[in-house]
mmCIF file of C-alpha atoms in Angstrom:
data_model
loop_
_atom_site.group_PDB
_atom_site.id
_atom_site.type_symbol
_atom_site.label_atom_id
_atom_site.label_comp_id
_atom_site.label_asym_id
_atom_site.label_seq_id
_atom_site.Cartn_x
_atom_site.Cartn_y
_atom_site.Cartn_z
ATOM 1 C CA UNK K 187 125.349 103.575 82.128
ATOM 2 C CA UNK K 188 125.127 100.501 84.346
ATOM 3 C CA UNK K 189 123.107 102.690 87.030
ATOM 4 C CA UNK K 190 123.489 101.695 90.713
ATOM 5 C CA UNK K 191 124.465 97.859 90.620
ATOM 6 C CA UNK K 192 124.730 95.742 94.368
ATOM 7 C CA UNK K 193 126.457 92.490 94.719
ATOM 8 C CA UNK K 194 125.577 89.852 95.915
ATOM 9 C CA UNK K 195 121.793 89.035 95.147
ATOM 10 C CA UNK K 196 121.718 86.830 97.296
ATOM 11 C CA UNK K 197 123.630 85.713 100.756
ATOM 12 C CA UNK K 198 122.920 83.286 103.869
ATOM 13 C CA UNK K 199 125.067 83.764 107.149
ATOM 14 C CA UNK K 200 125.401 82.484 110.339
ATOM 15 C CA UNK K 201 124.979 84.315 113.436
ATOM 16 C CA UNK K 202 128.212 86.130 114.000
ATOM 17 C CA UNK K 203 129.470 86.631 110.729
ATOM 18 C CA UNK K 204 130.446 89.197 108.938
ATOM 19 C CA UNK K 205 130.223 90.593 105.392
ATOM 20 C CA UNK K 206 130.103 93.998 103.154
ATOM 21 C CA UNK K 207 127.331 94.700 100.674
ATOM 22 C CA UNK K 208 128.944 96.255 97.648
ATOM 23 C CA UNK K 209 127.076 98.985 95.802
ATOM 24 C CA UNK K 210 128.339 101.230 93.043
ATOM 25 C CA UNK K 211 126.898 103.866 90.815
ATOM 26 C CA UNK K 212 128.258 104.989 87.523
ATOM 27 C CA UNK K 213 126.375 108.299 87.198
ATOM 28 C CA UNK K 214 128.391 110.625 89.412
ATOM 29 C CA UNK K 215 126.363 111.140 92.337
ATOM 30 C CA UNK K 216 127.053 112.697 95.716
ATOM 31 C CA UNK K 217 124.148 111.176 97.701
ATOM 32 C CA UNK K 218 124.324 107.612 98.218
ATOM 33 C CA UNK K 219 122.323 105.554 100.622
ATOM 34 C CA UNK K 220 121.295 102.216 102.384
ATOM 35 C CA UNK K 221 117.649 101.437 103.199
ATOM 36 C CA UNK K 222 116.923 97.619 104.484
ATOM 37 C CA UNK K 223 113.056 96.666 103.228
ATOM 38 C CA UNK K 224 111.412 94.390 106.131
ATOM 39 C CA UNK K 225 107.583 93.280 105.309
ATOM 40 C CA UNK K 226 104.861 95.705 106.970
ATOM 41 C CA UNK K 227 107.581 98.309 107.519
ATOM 42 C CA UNK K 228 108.407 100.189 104.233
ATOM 43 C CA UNK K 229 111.820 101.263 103.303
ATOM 44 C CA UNK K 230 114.198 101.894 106.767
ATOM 45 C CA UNK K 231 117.507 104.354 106.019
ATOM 46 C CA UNK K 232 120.639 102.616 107.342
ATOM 47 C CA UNK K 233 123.322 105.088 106.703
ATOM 48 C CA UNK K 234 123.776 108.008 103.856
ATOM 49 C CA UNK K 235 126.759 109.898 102.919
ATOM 50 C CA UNK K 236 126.543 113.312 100.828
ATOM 51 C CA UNK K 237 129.900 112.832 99.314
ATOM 52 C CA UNK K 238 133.458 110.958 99.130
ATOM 53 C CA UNK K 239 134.345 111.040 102.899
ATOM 54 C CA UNK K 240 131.493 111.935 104.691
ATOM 55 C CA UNK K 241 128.450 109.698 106.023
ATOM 56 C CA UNK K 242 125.856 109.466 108.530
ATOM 57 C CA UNK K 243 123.698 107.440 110.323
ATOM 58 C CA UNK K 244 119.646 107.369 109.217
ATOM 59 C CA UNK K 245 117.081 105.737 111.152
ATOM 60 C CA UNK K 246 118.127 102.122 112.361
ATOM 61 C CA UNK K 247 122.584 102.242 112.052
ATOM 62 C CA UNK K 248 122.921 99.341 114.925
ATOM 63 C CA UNK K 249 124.939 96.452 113.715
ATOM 64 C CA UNK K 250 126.647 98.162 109.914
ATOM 65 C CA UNK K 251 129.125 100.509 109.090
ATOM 66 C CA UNK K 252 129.505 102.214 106.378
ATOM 67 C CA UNK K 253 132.692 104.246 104.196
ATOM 68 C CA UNK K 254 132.768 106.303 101.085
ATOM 69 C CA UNK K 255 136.306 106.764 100.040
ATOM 70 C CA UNK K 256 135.683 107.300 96.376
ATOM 71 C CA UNK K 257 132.206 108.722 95.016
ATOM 72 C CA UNK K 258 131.476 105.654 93.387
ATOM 73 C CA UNK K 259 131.214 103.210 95.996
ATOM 74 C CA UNK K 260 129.469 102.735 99.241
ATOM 75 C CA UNK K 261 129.771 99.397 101.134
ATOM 76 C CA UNK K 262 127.575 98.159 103.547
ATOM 77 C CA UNK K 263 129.894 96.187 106.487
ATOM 78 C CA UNK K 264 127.326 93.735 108.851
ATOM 79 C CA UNK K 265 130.566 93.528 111.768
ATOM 80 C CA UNK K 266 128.781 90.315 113.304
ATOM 81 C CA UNK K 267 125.324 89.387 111.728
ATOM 82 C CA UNK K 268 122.191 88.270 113.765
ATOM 83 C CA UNK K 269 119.051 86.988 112.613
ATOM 84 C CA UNK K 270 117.296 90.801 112.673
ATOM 85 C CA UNK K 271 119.304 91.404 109.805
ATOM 86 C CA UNK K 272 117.232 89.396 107.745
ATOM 87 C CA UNK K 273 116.294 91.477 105.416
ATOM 88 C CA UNK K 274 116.586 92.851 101.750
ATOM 89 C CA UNK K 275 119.061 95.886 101.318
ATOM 90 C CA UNK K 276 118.745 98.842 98.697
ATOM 91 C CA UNK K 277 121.381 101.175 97.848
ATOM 92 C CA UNK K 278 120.180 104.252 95.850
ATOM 93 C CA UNK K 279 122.005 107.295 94.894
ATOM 94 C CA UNK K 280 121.029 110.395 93.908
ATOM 95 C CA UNK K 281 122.700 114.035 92.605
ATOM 96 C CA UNK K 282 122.336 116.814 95.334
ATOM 97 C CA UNK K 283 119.643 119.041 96.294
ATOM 98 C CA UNK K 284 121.991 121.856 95.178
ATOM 99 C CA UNK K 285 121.962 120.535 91.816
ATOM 100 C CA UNK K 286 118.528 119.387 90.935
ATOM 101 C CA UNK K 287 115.165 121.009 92.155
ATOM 102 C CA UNK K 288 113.848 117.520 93.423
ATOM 103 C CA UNK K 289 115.102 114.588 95.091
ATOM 104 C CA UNK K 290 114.513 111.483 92.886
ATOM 105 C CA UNK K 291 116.897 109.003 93.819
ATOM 106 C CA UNK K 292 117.602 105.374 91.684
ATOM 107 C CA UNK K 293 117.894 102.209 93.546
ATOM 108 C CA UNK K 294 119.771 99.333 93.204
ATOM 109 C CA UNK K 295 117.992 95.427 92.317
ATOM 110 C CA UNK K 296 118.742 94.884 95.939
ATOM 111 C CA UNK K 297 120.854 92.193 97.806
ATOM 112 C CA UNK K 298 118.599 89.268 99.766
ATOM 113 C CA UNK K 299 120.083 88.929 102.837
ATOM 114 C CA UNK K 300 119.700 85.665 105.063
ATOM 115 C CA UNK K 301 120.920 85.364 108.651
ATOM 116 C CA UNK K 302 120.397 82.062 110.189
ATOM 117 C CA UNK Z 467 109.443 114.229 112.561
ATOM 118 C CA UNK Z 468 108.383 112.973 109.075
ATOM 119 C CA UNK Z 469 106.258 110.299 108.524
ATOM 120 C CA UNK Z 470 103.992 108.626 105.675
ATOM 121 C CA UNK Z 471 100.713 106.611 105.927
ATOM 122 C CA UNK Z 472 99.439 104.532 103.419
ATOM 123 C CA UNK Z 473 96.341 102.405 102.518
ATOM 124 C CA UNK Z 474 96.669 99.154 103.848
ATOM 125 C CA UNK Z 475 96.735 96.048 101.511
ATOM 126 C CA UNK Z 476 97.071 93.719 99.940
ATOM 127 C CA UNK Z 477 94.371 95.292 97.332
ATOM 128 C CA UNK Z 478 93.035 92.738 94.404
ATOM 129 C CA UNK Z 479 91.257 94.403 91.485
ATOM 130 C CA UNK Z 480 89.707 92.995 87.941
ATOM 131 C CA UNK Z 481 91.552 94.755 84.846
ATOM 132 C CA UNK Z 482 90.219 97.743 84.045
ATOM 133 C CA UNK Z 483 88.978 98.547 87.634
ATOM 134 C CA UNK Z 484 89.602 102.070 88.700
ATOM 135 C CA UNK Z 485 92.385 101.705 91.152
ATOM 136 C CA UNK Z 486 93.042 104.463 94.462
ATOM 137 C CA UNK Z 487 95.419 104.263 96.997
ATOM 138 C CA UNK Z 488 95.595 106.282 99.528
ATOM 139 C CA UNK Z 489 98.774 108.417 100.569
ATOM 140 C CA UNK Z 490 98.705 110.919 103.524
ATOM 141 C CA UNK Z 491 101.944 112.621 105.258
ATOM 142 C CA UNK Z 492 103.611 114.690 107.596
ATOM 143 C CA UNK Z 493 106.355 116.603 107.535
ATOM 144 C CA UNK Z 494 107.513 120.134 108.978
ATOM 145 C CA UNK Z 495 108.601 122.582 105.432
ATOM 146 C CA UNK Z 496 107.610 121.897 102.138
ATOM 147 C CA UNK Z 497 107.956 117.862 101.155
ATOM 148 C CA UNK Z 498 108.837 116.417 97.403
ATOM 149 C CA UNK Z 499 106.285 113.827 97.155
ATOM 150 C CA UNK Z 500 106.792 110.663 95.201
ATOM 151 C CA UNK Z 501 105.194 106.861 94.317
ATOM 152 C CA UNK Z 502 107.573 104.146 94.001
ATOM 153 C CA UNK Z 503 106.630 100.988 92.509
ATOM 154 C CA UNK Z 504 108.427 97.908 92.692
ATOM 155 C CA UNK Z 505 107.835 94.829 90.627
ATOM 156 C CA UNK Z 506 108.571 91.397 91.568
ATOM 157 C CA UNK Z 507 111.730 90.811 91.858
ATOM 158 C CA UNK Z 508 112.836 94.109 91.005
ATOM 159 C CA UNK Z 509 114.341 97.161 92.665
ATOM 160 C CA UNK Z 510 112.148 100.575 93.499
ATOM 161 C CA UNK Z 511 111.188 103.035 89.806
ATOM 162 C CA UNK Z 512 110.141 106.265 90.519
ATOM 163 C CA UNK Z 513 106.904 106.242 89.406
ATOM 164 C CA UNK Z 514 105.514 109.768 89.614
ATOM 165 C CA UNK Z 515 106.880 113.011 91.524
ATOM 166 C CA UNK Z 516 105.560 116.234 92.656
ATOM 167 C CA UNK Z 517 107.655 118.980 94.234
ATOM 168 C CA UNK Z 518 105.423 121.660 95.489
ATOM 169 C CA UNK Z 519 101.466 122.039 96.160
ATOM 170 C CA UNK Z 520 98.539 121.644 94.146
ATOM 171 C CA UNK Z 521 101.462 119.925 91.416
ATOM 172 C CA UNK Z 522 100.039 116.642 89.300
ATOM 173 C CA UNK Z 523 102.673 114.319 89.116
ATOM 174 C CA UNK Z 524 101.340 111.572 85.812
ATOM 175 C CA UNK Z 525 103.220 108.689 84.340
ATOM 176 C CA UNK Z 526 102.096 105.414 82.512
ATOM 177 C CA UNK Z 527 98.425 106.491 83.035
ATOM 178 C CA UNK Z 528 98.976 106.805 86.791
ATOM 179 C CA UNK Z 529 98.529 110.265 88.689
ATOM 180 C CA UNK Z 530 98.850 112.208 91.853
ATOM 181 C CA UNK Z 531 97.894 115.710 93.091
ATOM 182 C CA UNK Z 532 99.827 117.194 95.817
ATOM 183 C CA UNK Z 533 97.526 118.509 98.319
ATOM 184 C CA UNK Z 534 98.816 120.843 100.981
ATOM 185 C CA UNK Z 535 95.475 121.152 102.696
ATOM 186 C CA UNK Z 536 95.107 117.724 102.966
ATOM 187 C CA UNK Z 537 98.414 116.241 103.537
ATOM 188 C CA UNK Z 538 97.902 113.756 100.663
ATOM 189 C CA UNK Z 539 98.907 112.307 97.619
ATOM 190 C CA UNK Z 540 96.642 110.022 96.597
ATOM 191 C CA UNK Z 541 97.467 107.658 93.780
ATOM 192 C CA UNK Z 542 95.103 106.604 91.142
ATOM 193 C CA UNK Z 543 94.629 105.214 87.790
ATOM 194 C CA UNK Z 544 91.849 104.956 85.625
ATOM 195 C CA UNK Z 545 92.241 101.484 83.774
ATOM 196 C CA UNK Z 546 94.418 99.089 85.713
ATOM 197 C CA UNK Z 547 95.959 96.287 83.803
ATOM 198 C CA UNK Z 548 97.362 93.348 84.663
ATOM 199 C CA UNK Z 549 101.110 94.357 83.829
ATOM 200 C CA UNK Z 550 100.609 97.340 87.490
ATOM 201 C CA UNK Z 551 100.768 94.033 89.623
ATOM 202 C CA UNK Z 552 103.372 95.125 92.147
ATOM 203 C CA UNK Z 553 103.891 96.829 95.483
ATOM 204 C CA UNK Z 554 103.366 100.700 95.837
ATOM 205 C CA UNK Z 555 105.207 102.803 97.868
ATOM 206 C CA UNK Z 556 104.358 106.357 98.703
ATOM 207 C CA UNK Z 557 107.468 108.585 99.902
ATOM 208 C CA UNK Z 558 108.548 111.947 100.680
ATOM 209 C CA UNK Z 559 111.392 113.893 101.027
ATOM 210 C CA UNK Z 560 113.402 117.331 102.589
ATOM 211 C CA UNK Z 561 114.142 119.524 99.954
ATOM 212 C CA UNK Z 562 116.537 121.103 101.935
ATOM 213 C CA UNK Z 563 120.390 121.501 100.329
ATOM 214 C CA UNK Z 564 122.448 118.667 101.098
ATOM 215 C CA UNK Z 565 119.422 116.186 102.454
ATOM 216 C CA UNK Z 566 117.901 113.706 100.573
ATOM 217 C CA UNK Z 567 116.787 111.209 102.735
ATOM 218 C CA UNK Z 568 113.657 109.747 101.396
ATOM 219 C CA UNK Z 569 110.860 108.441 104.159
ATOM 220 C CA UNK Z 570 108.504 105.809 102.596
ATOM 221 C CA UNK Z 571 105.209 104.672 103.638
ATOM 222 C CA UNK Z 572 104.758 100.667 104.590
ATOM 223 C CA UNK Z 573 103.831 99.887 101.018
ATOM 224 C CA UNK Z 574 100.737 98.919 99.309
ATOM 225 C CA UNK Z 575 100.760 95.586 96.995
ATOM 226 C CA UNK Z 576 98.866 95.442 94.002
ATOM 227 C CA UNK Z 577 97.474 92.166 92.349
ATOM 228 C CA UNK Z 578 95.424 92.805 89.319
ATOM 229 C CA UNK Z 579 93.506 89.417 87.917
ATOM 230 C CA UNK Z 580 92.221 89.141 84.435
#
């Protein structure tokens, strides 16, 4: 199993422009997440989805969208970047809480985001 | 709403120190409690996990009793080495069906000298 794998490592933008994070998990999850990791702040949730189809905003959605058409994959879109994004984003994934008695969830190596 | 507060760092100790840091939450229900480490570099590992009160959570010498009285989960080790270097995060979650969303403390960084 390749885990939960995120492309690119790394990425500089200018203000305005857009991109999608890519993050896939091999391991047939249904819970799949972004968190963005700014210094002095912890882990933030972006946007989750509980399965193919169906997502939801967390605690700072302004500025990305987000789709899960397959239960593999969950892009992160940036529709027109601005230097707050700075940031590094982690995508984790995790089975549900109907399956499993906890919640332990694997992350991605993250992607190192740079918006000038 | 949930929330986690951890010891502030960074925090610099000689190998083999004894090594706490603190971990306190709230939440409304009954939290999963977890520490997170992350080493340079490197995406979060689950460290250690406890799911209901008065549980131990232990891995790689490292340990954490979930204390419902005191809304904590301290983390501790006995013997630090050199190789823990990294930054510590303390998190919790909902156990309820269908919600997983994980809220994580600020992080703690760990730099362990010989």
């Amino acid at each position: 199993n390749a885990g939960v794998t995120q492309t690119p490592k790394f990425q500089v933008l200018k203000t305005g422009q857009s991109m999608t994070l890519q993050c896939a998990q091999d391991m047939n999850h249904e819970y799949m997440s972004w968190y963005r990791q700014d210094p002095g702040m912890g882990l933030r949730l972006i946007h989750y989805s509980v399965g193919a189809g169906i997502t939801d905003q967390g605690e700072v959605p302004n500025g990305y969208n987000v789709s899960r058409s397959t239960t593999e994959d969950f892009p992160l879109r940036l529709l027109s970047a601005a230097p707050s994004q700075t940031s590094v984003y982690f995508c984790a994934s995790s089975y549900s809480g109907q399956r499993t008695a906890f919640n332990e969830q694997f992350f991605g190596p993250g992607t190192r985001l740079t918006v000038l | 709403g949930n929330s986690v507060t951890q010891m502030e760092g960074p925090v610099t100790l000689s190998e083999e120190a004894f090594l706490t840091i603190n971990c306190t939450y709230t939440a409304t229900g009954y939290p999963s409690l977890f520490w997170y480490v992350q080493y340079p570099g490197e995406g979060l590992q689950l460290l250690l996990k406890a799911t209901k009160a008065d549980d131990k959570g232990s891995n790689k010498g490292f340990e954490a009793t979930y204390r419902k009285e005191t809304t904590s989960f301290h983390l501790e080790k006995g013997s630090v080495q050199v190789s823990d270097s990294a930054v510590y995060f303390c998190a919790l979650s909902e156990t309820n069906f269908g919600n997983e969303k994980l809220t994580f403390g600020t992080g703690t960084r760990l730099t362990i000298i010989p």
